[in-house]
Tab-separated table of C-alpha atoms and ligand atoms in Angstrom:
chain	number	residue	atom	x	y	z
I	1	MET	CA	15.105	30.739	9.636
I	2	SER	CA	17.962	32.590	8.678
I	3	GLU	CA	20.336	30.908	5.577
I	4	LYS	CA	22.610	30.527	8.242
I	5	GLU	CA	20.613	28.664	10.626
I	6	ILE	CA	19.372	26.311	8.062
I	7	LYS	CA	23.087	25.981	6.985
I	8	SER	CA	23.920	25.587	10.546
I	9	LEU	CA	21.136	22.475	10.486
I	10	GLU	CA	21.917	20.522	6.993
I	11	ASP	CA	25.636	20.468	8.650
I	12	ILE	CA	24.736	18.420	11.674
I	13	PHE	CA	22.533	16.290	9.589
I	14	ASP	CA	25.345	15.653	7.178
I	15	ALA	CA	27.234	14.893	10.172
I	16	LYS	CA	24.461	12.579	11.114
I	17	ILE	CA	24.560	10.930	8.367
I	18	ALA	CA	28.580	10.869	7.753
I	19	ASN	CA	28.980	8.765	11.277
I	20	ASP	CA	25.954	6.586	10.797
I	21	GLU	CA	23.886	7.903	13.294
I	22	LYS	CA	20.103	7.509	12.703
I	23	ILE	CA	17.783	10.557	11.519
I	24	GLU	CA	14.476	10.776	13.830
I	25	PRO	CA	11.204	11.804	13.215
I	26	ARG	CA	11.871	15.423	15.456
I	27	ASP	CA	15.013	15.762	13.580
I	28	TRP	CA	15.045	18.504	11.073
I	29	MET	CA	16.041	17.105	7.921
I	30	PRO	CA	15.965	18.108	4.213
I	31	GLU	CA	12.293	18.441	2.601
I	32	LYS	CA	13.481	15.606	-0.261
I	33	TYR	CA	14.962	13.016	2.497
I	34	ARG	CA	11.186	12.788	4.168
I	35	GLN	CA	9.627	13.254	0.271
I	36	THR	CA	12.203	10.623	-0.416
I	37	HIS	CA	11.127	8.459	2.777
I	38	ILE	CA	7.622	9.092	2.490
I	39	ARG	CA	7.506	7.504	-1.482
I	40	GLN	CA	9.824	4.815	-0.419
I	41	ILE	CA	8.343	3.799	2.844
I	42	SER	CA	4.446	4.304	1.962
I	43	GLN	CA	5.601	2.379	-1.531
I	44	HIS	CA	6.526	-0.502	0.768
I	45	ALA	CA	3.596	-0.418	3.203
I	46	HIS	CA	1.226	-0.410	0.020
I	47	SER	CA	3.072	-3.441	-0.974
I	48	GLU	CA	2.937	-5.881	1.946
I	49	ILE	CA	-0.545	-5.293	2.440
I	50	VAL	CA	-1.714	-5.501	-1.467
I	51	GLY	CA	0.898	-8.279	-1.047
I	52	MET	CA	-1.868	-10.526	0.981
I	53	LEU	CA	-4.088	-10.517	-1.888
I	54	PRO	CA	-2.585	-13.184	-4.636
I	55	GLU	CA	-1.644	-15.531	-1.300
I	56	GLY	CA	-4.904	-14.647	0.022
I	57	ASN	CA	-6.406	-15.864	-2.597
I	58	TRP	CA	-5.539	-19.899	-1.713
I	59	ILE	CA	-6.033	-19.829	1.716
I	60	THR	CA	-9.561	-21.858	1.634
I	61	ARG	CA	-7.912	-24.067	-0.833
I	62	ALA	CA	-4.541	-25.101	0.803
I	63	PRO	CA	-3.995	-28.266	0.425
I	64	SER	CA	-4.080	-29.582	4.532
I	65	LEU	CA	-4.552	-28.013	7.976
I	66	ARG	CA	-1.259	-27.393	8.554
I	67	ARG	CA	-0.391	-25.401	5.368
I	68	LYS	CA	-3.921	-23.828	5.659
I	69	VAL	CA	-2.481	-22.305	9.425
I	70	ALA	CA	0.785	-21.333	7.931
I	71	LEU	CA	-0.499	-19.604	5.138
I	72	LEU	CA	-2.797	-17.715	7.306
I	73	ALA	CA	0.220	-16.796	9.841
I	74	LYS	CA	1.803	-15.630	6.780
I	75	VAL	CA	-0.755	-13.227	5.267
I	76	GLN	CA	-1.488	-12.131	8.773
I	77	ASP	CA	2.392	-11.474	8.814
I	78	GLU	CA	2.173	-8.896	5.872
I	79	ALA	CA	-0.817	-7.225	7.375
I	80	GLY	CA	1.580	-6.339	10.209
I	81	HIS	CA	4.531	-5.293	7.808
I	82	GLY	CA	2.054	-3.053	6.418
I	83	LEU	CA	0.781	-1.475	10.164
I	84	TYR	CA	4.871	-1.372	10.869
I	85	LEU	CA	5.582	0.717	7.506
I	86	TYR	CA	2.535	3.146	7.721
I	87	SER	CA	3.451	3.751	11.524
I	88	ALA	CA	6.582	5.013	10.484
I	89	CYS	CA	5.585	6.652	7.302
I	90	GLU	CA	3.306	8.745	9.730
I	91	THR	CA	6.073	9.973	11.761
I	92	LEU	CA	7.049	11.990	8.898
I	93	GLY	CA	4.001	14.128	9.356
I	94	ILE	CA	1.750	12.207	6.561
I	95	SER	CA	-1.689	10.692	7.784
I	96	ARG	CA	-2.555	7.117	6.935
I	97	GLU	CA	-6.001	8.452	5.174
I	98	GLU	CA	-3.978	10.516	2.401
I	99	LEU	CA	-1.114	7.476	2.458
I	100	TYR	CA	-4.561	4.995	1.521
I	101	ASP	CA	-6.265	8.249	-0.668
I	102	GLN	CA	-2.553	8.027	-3.137
I	103	LEU	CA	-2.710	3.861	-3.195
I	104	HIS	CA	-6.148	3.679	-4.171
I	105	THR	CA	-6.395	6.710	-6.880
I	106	GLY	CA	-3.065	4.848	-8.466
I	107	LYS	CA	-0.974	8.024	-7.010
I	108	ALA	CA	1.237	5.676	-5.060
I	109	LYS	CA	2.607	2.446	-6.609
I	110	TYR	CA	3.241	-0.879	-4.926
I	111	SER	CA	5.390	-3.787	-6.102
I	112	SER	CA	4.676	-5.062	-9.326
I	113	ILE	CA	5.502	-8.371	-8.375
I	114	PHE	CA	1.891	-8.108	-7.019
I	115	ASN	CA	0.045	-8.074	-10.307
I	116	TYR	CA	0.906	-11.235	-11.686
I	117	PRO	CA	-2.114	-13.942	-10.573
I	118	THR	CA	-1.601	-17.163	-8.533
I	119	LEU	CA	-2.833	-19.891	-10.781
I	120	THR	CA	-2.041	-23.038	-8.537
I	121	TRP	CA	-1.184	-24.077	-5.301
I	122	ALA	CA	2.620	-24.258	-6.576
I	123	ASP	CA	2.415	-20.940	-6.767
I	124	MET	CA	2.492	-20.472	-2.724
I	125	GLY	CA	5.593	-22.110	-3.297
I	126	ALA	CA	7.088	-20.156	-5.222
I	127	ILE	CA	6.263	-17.220	-3.827
I	128	GLY	CA	7.447	-17.712	-0.740
I	129	TRP	CA	10.467	-18.969	-2.321
I	130	LEU	CA	11.484	-16.555	-4.713
I	131	VAL	CA	9.282	-13.305	-3.394
I	132	ASP	CA	10.110	-13.175	-0.355
I	133	GLY	CA	13.696	-14.830	-0.694
I	134	ALA	CA	13.884	-11.707	-3.057
I	135	ALA	CA	12.252	-9.207	-0.217
I	136	ILE	CA	14.691	-10.382	2.432
I	137	ILE	CA	17.785	-9.754	0.235
I	138	ASN	CA	16.119	-5.983	-0.446
I	139	GLN	CA	15.303	-5.300	3.313
I	140	VAL	CA	18.272	-7.246	5.635
I	141	PRO	CA	20.425	-3.686	4.243
I	142	LEU	CA	17.444	-1.622	4.908
I	143	CYS	CA	18.159	-2.506	8.938
I	144	ASN	CA	20.817	-0.263	8.973
I	145	THR	CA	19.025	2.752	6.725
I	146	SER	CA	19.507	5.882	7.963
I	147	PHE	CA	15.646	6.901	9.251
I	148	GLY	CA	15.490	5.443	12.557
I	149	PRO	CA	11.691	4.515	12.317
I	150	TYR	CA	12.379	2.570	9.257
I	151	ALA	CA	15.330	0.942	9.979
I	152	ARG	CA	13.842	-0.607	13.384
I	153	ALA	CA	10.617	-1.729	11.528
I	154	MET	CA	12.849	-3.532	9.126
I	155	VAL	CA	14.297	-5.894	11.545
I	156	ARG	CA	11.044	-7.654	12.757
I	157	VAL	CA	10.081	-7.629	9.116
I	158	CYS	CA	13.352	-9.571	7.833
I	159	LYS	CA	12.556	-11.744	10.484
I	160	GLU	CA	9.444	-12.902	9.566
I	161	GLU	CA	10.186	-12.949	5.872
I	162	SER	CA	12.795	-15.756	6.811
I	163	PHE	CA	10.008	-17.809	8.346
I	164	HIS	CA	8.168	-16.903	4.729
I	165	GLN	CA	10.951	-17.966	2.496
I	166	ARG	CA	11.372	-21.403	4.414
I	167	GLN	CA	7.670	-22.283	4.462
I	168	GLY	CA	7.800	-21.655	0.411
I	169	TYR	CA	10.792	-23.108	-0.285
I	170	GLU	CA	9.510	-26.510	1.579
I	171	ILE	CA	6.244	-26.558	-0.574
I	172	MET	CA	9.064	-26.400	-3.496
I	173	LEU	CA	10.429	-29.471	-1.904
I	174	THR	CA	7.424	-31.428	-0.901
I	175	LEU	CA	6.265	-30.760	-4.969
I	176	CYS	CA	9.876	-31.452	-6.458
I	177	ASN	CA	9.852	-34.624	-4.376
I	178	GLY	CA	5.984	-35.869	-5.399
I	179	THR	CA	4.500	-37.272	-8.485
I	180	GLN	CA	5.225	-36.053	-11.878
I	181	GLU	CA	2.722	-33.776	-11.991
I	182	GLN	CA	3.206	-32.330	-9.122
I	183	LYS	CA	7.216	-31.360	-10.116
I	184	ASP	CA	5.727	-30.332	-13.419
I	185	MET	CA	3.469	-28.286	-10.947
I	186	ALA	CA	6.422	-26.309	-9.672
I	187	GLN	CA	8.368	-25.503	-13.027
I	188	ASP	CA	5.837	-24.540	-14.686
I	189	ALA	CA	5.837	-21.599	-10.922
I	190	LEU	CA	9.026	-20.981	-11.339
I	191	ASN	CA	8.735	-20.758	-15.030
I	192	ARG	CA	5.866	-17.811	-14.205
I	193	TRP	CA	7.789	-15.936	-11.261
I	194	TRP	CA	11.311	-15.885	-12.088
I	195	TRP	CA	11.535	-13.232	-14.157
I	196	PRO	CA	8.843	-11.323	-12.385
I	197	SER	CA	10.844	-11.844	-9.206
I	198	LEU	CA	13.940	-10.790	-10.950
I	199	MET	CA	12.076	-7.542	-11.822
I	200	MET	CA	10.952	-6.741	-8.192
I	201	PHE	CA	14.645	-4.937	-7.333
I	202	GLY	CA	13.759	-2.263	-10.069
I	203	PRO	CA	15.320	-0.675	-13.013
I	204	THR	CA	19.217	-1.316	-13.502
I	205	ASP	CA	21.131	1.163	-11.962
I	206	ASP	CA	21.677	3.196	-14.987
I	207	LYS	CA	18.003	3.959	-15.463
I	208	SER	CA	16.971	4.335	-11.634
I	209	THR	CA	16.190	7.468	-10.693
I	210	HIS	CA	16.607	7.709	-7.277
I	211	THR	CA	19.171	5.417	-6.634
I	212	ALA	CA	22.251	7.547	-6.363
I	213	GLN	CA	20.693	9.967	-4.209
I	214	SER	CA	19.385	7.718	-1.631
I	215	MET	CA	22.719	5.758	-1.412
I	216	LYS	CA	23.676	9.135	-0.761
I	217	TRP	CA	21.432	9.931	2.361
I	218	LYS	CA	22.147	5.491	3.563
I	219	LEU	CA	18.574	5.534	2.608
I	220	LYS	CA	19.640	2.827	0.034
I	221	ARG	CA	22.852	0.611	1.332
I	222	LYS	CA	23.009	-1.162	-1.926
I	223	THR	CA	22.277	-0.078	-5.390
I	224	ASN	CA	19.313	-2.523	-7.548
I	225	ASP	CA	21.986	-4.293	-9.706
I	226	GLU	CA	24.057	-5.676	-6.535
I	227	LEU	CA	20.685	-6.530	-5.107
I	228	ARG	CA	19.566	-8.789	-8.245
I	229	GLN	CA	22.287	-10.038	-8.668
I	230	GLN	CA	23.173	-11.435	-5.293
I	231	PHE	CA	19.485	-12.837	-5.377
I	232	VAL	CA	20.168	-14.700	-8.357
I	233	ASP	CA	23.532	-15.961	-7.156
I	234	GLN	CA	21.496	-17.047	-4.169
I	235	THR	CA	18.434	-18.878	-5.803
I	236	VAL	CA	20.172	-20.512	-8.685
I	237	PRO	CA	21.819	-23.240	-6.544
I	238	GLN	CA	18.659	-23.693	-4.327
I	239	ALA	CA	16.586	-24.363	-8.166
I	240	ASP	CA	19.781	-26.660	-8.896
I	241	LEU	CA	19.009	-28.899	-5.506
I	242	LEU	CA	14.968	-29.060	-6.214
I	243	GLY	CA	16.197	-30.401	-9.437
I	244	LEU	CA	14.225	-27.503	-11.347
I	245	THR	CA	15.700	-25.601	-14.779
I	246	VAL	CA	15.403	-21.488	-14.507
I	247	PRO	CA	13.564	-20.423	-17.551
I	248	ASP	CA	16.855	-18.325	-19.054
I	249	LYS	CA	18.807	-19.804	-21.695
I	250	ASP	CA	21.668	-17.818	-20.806
I	251	LEU	CA	22.292	-18.148	-17.377
I	252	LYS	CA	26.149	-19.555	-16.747
I	253	TYR	CA	28.460	-19.302	-13.885
I	254	ASN	CA	31.233	-16.894	-14.520
I	255	ASN	CA	34.188	-18.785	-12.486
I	256	ASP	CA	36.417	-15.629	-12.675
I	257	THR	CA	34.267	-13.399	-10.801
I	258	GLY	CA	32.401	-16.292	-8.842
I	259	HIS	CA	28.775	-14.920	-9.989
I	260	TYR	CA	26.242	-16.202	-12.369
I	261	GLU	CA	25.415	-14.569	-15.773
I	262	PHE	CA	21.790	-13.561	-16.562
I	263	GLY	CA	19.482	-13.047	-19.832
I	264	GLU	CA	17.966	-9.736	-20.512
I	265	ILE	CA	14.925	-8.480	-18.442
I	266	ASN	CA	11.963	-7.911	-20.326
I	267	TRP	CA	11.768	-4.154	-19.277
I	268	ASP	CA	8.824	-3.161	-21.142
I	269	GLU	CA	6.913	-5.722	-19.375
I	270	PHE	CA	7.910	-4.627	-15.946
I	271	TRP	CA	6.508	-0.508	-17.457
I	272	GLN	CA	3.503	-1.698	-17.784
I	273	VAL	CA	2.868	-3.216	-15.246
I	274	VAL	CA	4.271	-0.330	-13.428
I	275	LYS	CA	2.158	2.076	-15.486
I	276	GLY	CA	-0.994	-0.393	-14.049
I	277	TYR	CA	-1.217	-2.660	-17.363
I	278	GLY	CA	-0.548	-5.928	-15.571
I	279	LYS	CA	-2.514	-9.045	-15.591
I	280	CYS	CA	-3.452	-7.796	-11.945
I	281	ASN	CA	-3.090	-4.374	-11.158
I	282	LYS	CA	-7.000	-3.389	-11.545
I	283	GLU	CA	-8.466	-6.410	-9.148
I	284	ARG	CA	-5.880	-5.445	-7.120
I	285	ILE	CA	-6.978	-1.623	-6.617
I	286	ASN	CA	-10.740	-2.957	-6.494
I	287	ALA	CA	-9.599	-5.407	-3.799
I	288	ARG	CA	-8.182	-2.609	-1.449
I	289	LYS	CA	-10.910	0.199	-2.405
I	290	ASN	CA	-13.306	-2.167	-1.751
I	291	ALA	CA	-11.860	-3.351	2.212
I	292	TRP	CA	-11.758	0.715	2.631
I	293	ASN	CA	-15.501	0.996	1.712
I	294	ASN	CA	-16.429	-1.613	3.310
I	295	GLY	CA	-14.864	-0.839	6.959
I	296	GLU	CA	-16.347	2.248	6.768
I	297	TRP	CA	-18.562	0.976	9.894
I	298	VAL	CA	-15.792	-0.235	11.619
I	299	ARG	CA	-14.038	3.436	11.637
I	300	ASN	CA	-16.956	5.495	12.389
I	301	ALA	CA	-17.706	2.791	15.070
I	302	ALA	CA	-14.080	3.156	16.336
I	303	MET	CA	-13.970	7.080	16.622
I	304	ALA	CA	-17.897	7.249	18.080
I	305	TYR	CA	-16.051	4.869	20.699
I	306	ALA	CA	-13.277	7.078	21.270
I	307	GLU	CA	-15.390	10.362	20.829
I	308	LYS	CA	-17.321	9.105	23.654
I	309	GLU	CA	-14.488	7.733	26.033
I	310	ALA	CA	-13.135	11.554	25.855
I	311	GLU	CA	-16.278	12.842	26.930
I	312	ARG	CA	-16.562	10.262	29.748
I	313	LYS	CA	-13.222	11.382	30.909
I	314	ALA	CA	-13.713	15.079	30.778
I	315	LYS	CA	-16.730	15.063	32.724
I	316	GLN	CA	-15.016	12.722	35.453
I	317	ALA	CA	-12.363	15.189	35.806
I	318	VAL	CA	-15.052	17.894	36.468
B	1	BYC	N1	7.483	-1.846	-9.041
B	1	BYC	O1	14.977	4.940	-9.336
B	1	BYC	P1	14.507	3.790	-8.841
B	1	BYC	C1	7.279	-7.556	-0.433
B	1	BYC	C2	9.727	2.548	-9.777
B	1	BYC	S1	6.872	-6.122	-0.488
B	1	BYC	C3	7.193	-1.012	-8.552
B	1	BYC	O2	14.953	2.813	-8.986
B	1	BYC	P2	13.948	3.418	-5.858
B	1	BYC	C4	6.514	-8.782	0.356
B	1	BYC	C5	9.832	3.408	-8.164
B	1	BYC	O3	9.370	3.473	-7.450
B	1	BYC	C6	8.129	-6.061	-1.695
B	1	BYC	N2	7.547	0.415	-9.165
B	1	BYC	O4	13.596	3.781	-7.637
B	1	BYC	C7	4.952	-8.554	0.689
B	1	BYC	C8	10.263	4.630	-9.308
B	1	BYC	O5	9.228	5.227	-9.388
B	1	BYC	P3	8.650	6.442	-8.610
B	1	BYC	C9	8.856	-4.416	-1.593
B	1	BYC	C10	8.962	-0.164	-9.046
B	1	BYC	O6	12.754	3.623	-5.120
B	1	BYC	C11	4.242	-9.456	0.809
B	1	BYC	C12	11.032	4.113	-10.656
B	1	BYC	O7	10.547	2.510	-10.654
B	1	BYC	N3	9.528	-3.959	-1.150
B	1	BYC	O8	8.472	-7.908	-0.088
B	1	BYC	O9	15.424	3.884	-5.569
B	1	BYC	C13	4.709	-10.620	0.914
B	1	BYC	C14	12.390	4.140	-10.671
B	1	BYC	O10	13.010	3.310	-9.761
B	1	BYC	C15	9.681	-1.555	-8.318
B	1	BYC	C16	10.310	-2.767	-1.288
B	1	BYC	O11	9.317	-1.749	-1.228
B	1	BYC	C17	8.705	-2.530	-8.508
B	1	BYC	N4	9.499	-3.694	-8.292
B	1	BYC	O12	14.443	1.786	-5.994
B	1	BYC	C18	5.756	-10.659	-0.111
B	1	BYC	C19	11.179	-1.787	-0.614
B	1	BYC	N5	10.716	-1.008	-9.230
B	1	BYC	O13	8.364	6.268	-7.228
B	1	BYC	C20	7.189	-9.982	0.177
B	1	BYC	C21	11.933	-1.044	-0.221
B	1	BYC	C22	11.304	0.868	-8.968
B	1	BYC	O14	9.784	7.696	-8.531
B	1	BYC	N6	11.668	-0.317	-1.584
B	1	BYC	N7	9.996	0.710	-9.204
B	1	BYC	O15	7.047	7.177	-9.144
B	1	BYC	C23	13.205	-0.337	-2.383
B	1	BYC	O16	13.948	-0.767	-1.522
B	1	BYC	C24	13.531	0.866	-3.404
B	1	BYC	O17	11.322	1.399	-3.534
B	1	BYC	C25	12.717	-0.285	-4.869
B	1	BYC	C26	13.162	0.678	-6.025
B	1	BYC	C27	14.254	-1.380	-5.464
B	1	BYC	C28	11.999	-0.863	-4.883
């Protein structure tokens, strides 16, 4: 392709971004745009399926049938989110096998939050309330992201996350209205999940490698710090309503700005977890690798069936 032809494709692409039109898989796009999307969408997909593990751990121990059914449905939804996202990612010209391989070999990241253990039933409440709460804040702007398949997948994901957040908050509310021991359990879960939830939004804007370019491409519609602030402003009053204390001695409401100011995040801990040294990194990756290896016979059977079907149809056509 000549330089002139590339320039005109770039102009069409830039005009679409400027006019808030969607970029579709068959449209021309800069290679860096494609790679950045593969990175973020696959990271997001991996987070959904690794994110099934901490809660999956409690399905057999849910305290009632109602809680078990709701938790099962939530974990199943997360598998579904993973599937929409992997499918959206595949439209960018990468195969599902390659994506899984990147996860299993540590080449691709997934959200830091899922490397923390789930120690008590209250953690199911805290995850729904805080982790899904953070996910909604992060993902609602993505419904408006520039790449069509990602934006469309996000619409359904956000609707389901909203149910997840409510089921988590309801667990917290029940515990907080229960015995002192139950309320202590809820407080302990908040203490352990609060800071990792703030870390989910990624490094501060001045340390974020991708934000500036992703904002230009309208992949990201808000920066990491803007989303984190929105989360704190929304969540602190919810903790007050539960009668729980946010574990941050520097947290205070600023009447002039209308926002909460909060303490320093432990970024060393964040990077340790991202680099693979969190409490559960090894366990999570091993669980995913085992699932992949144990599922080999299912993939083989499905392929054998597809081949036989193709053979049968070919014979019929003659
Ligand atoms: N954990 O330049 P930055 C869910 C990495 S699933 C690990 O700001 P970006 C749910 C980042 O990848 C939640 N790594 O990056 C599921 C980059 O490294 P690389 C997942 C992180 O992409 C089940 C480096 O740090 N949500 O909601 O512009 C149950 C510099 O960061 C993290 C999504 O994936 C982290 N927390 O911004 C319940 C949403 N943060 O790749 C809930 C879509 C940063 O250069 N993703 N890094 O090696 C995004 O919105 C953005 O990718 C992020 C990061 C805001 C996460």
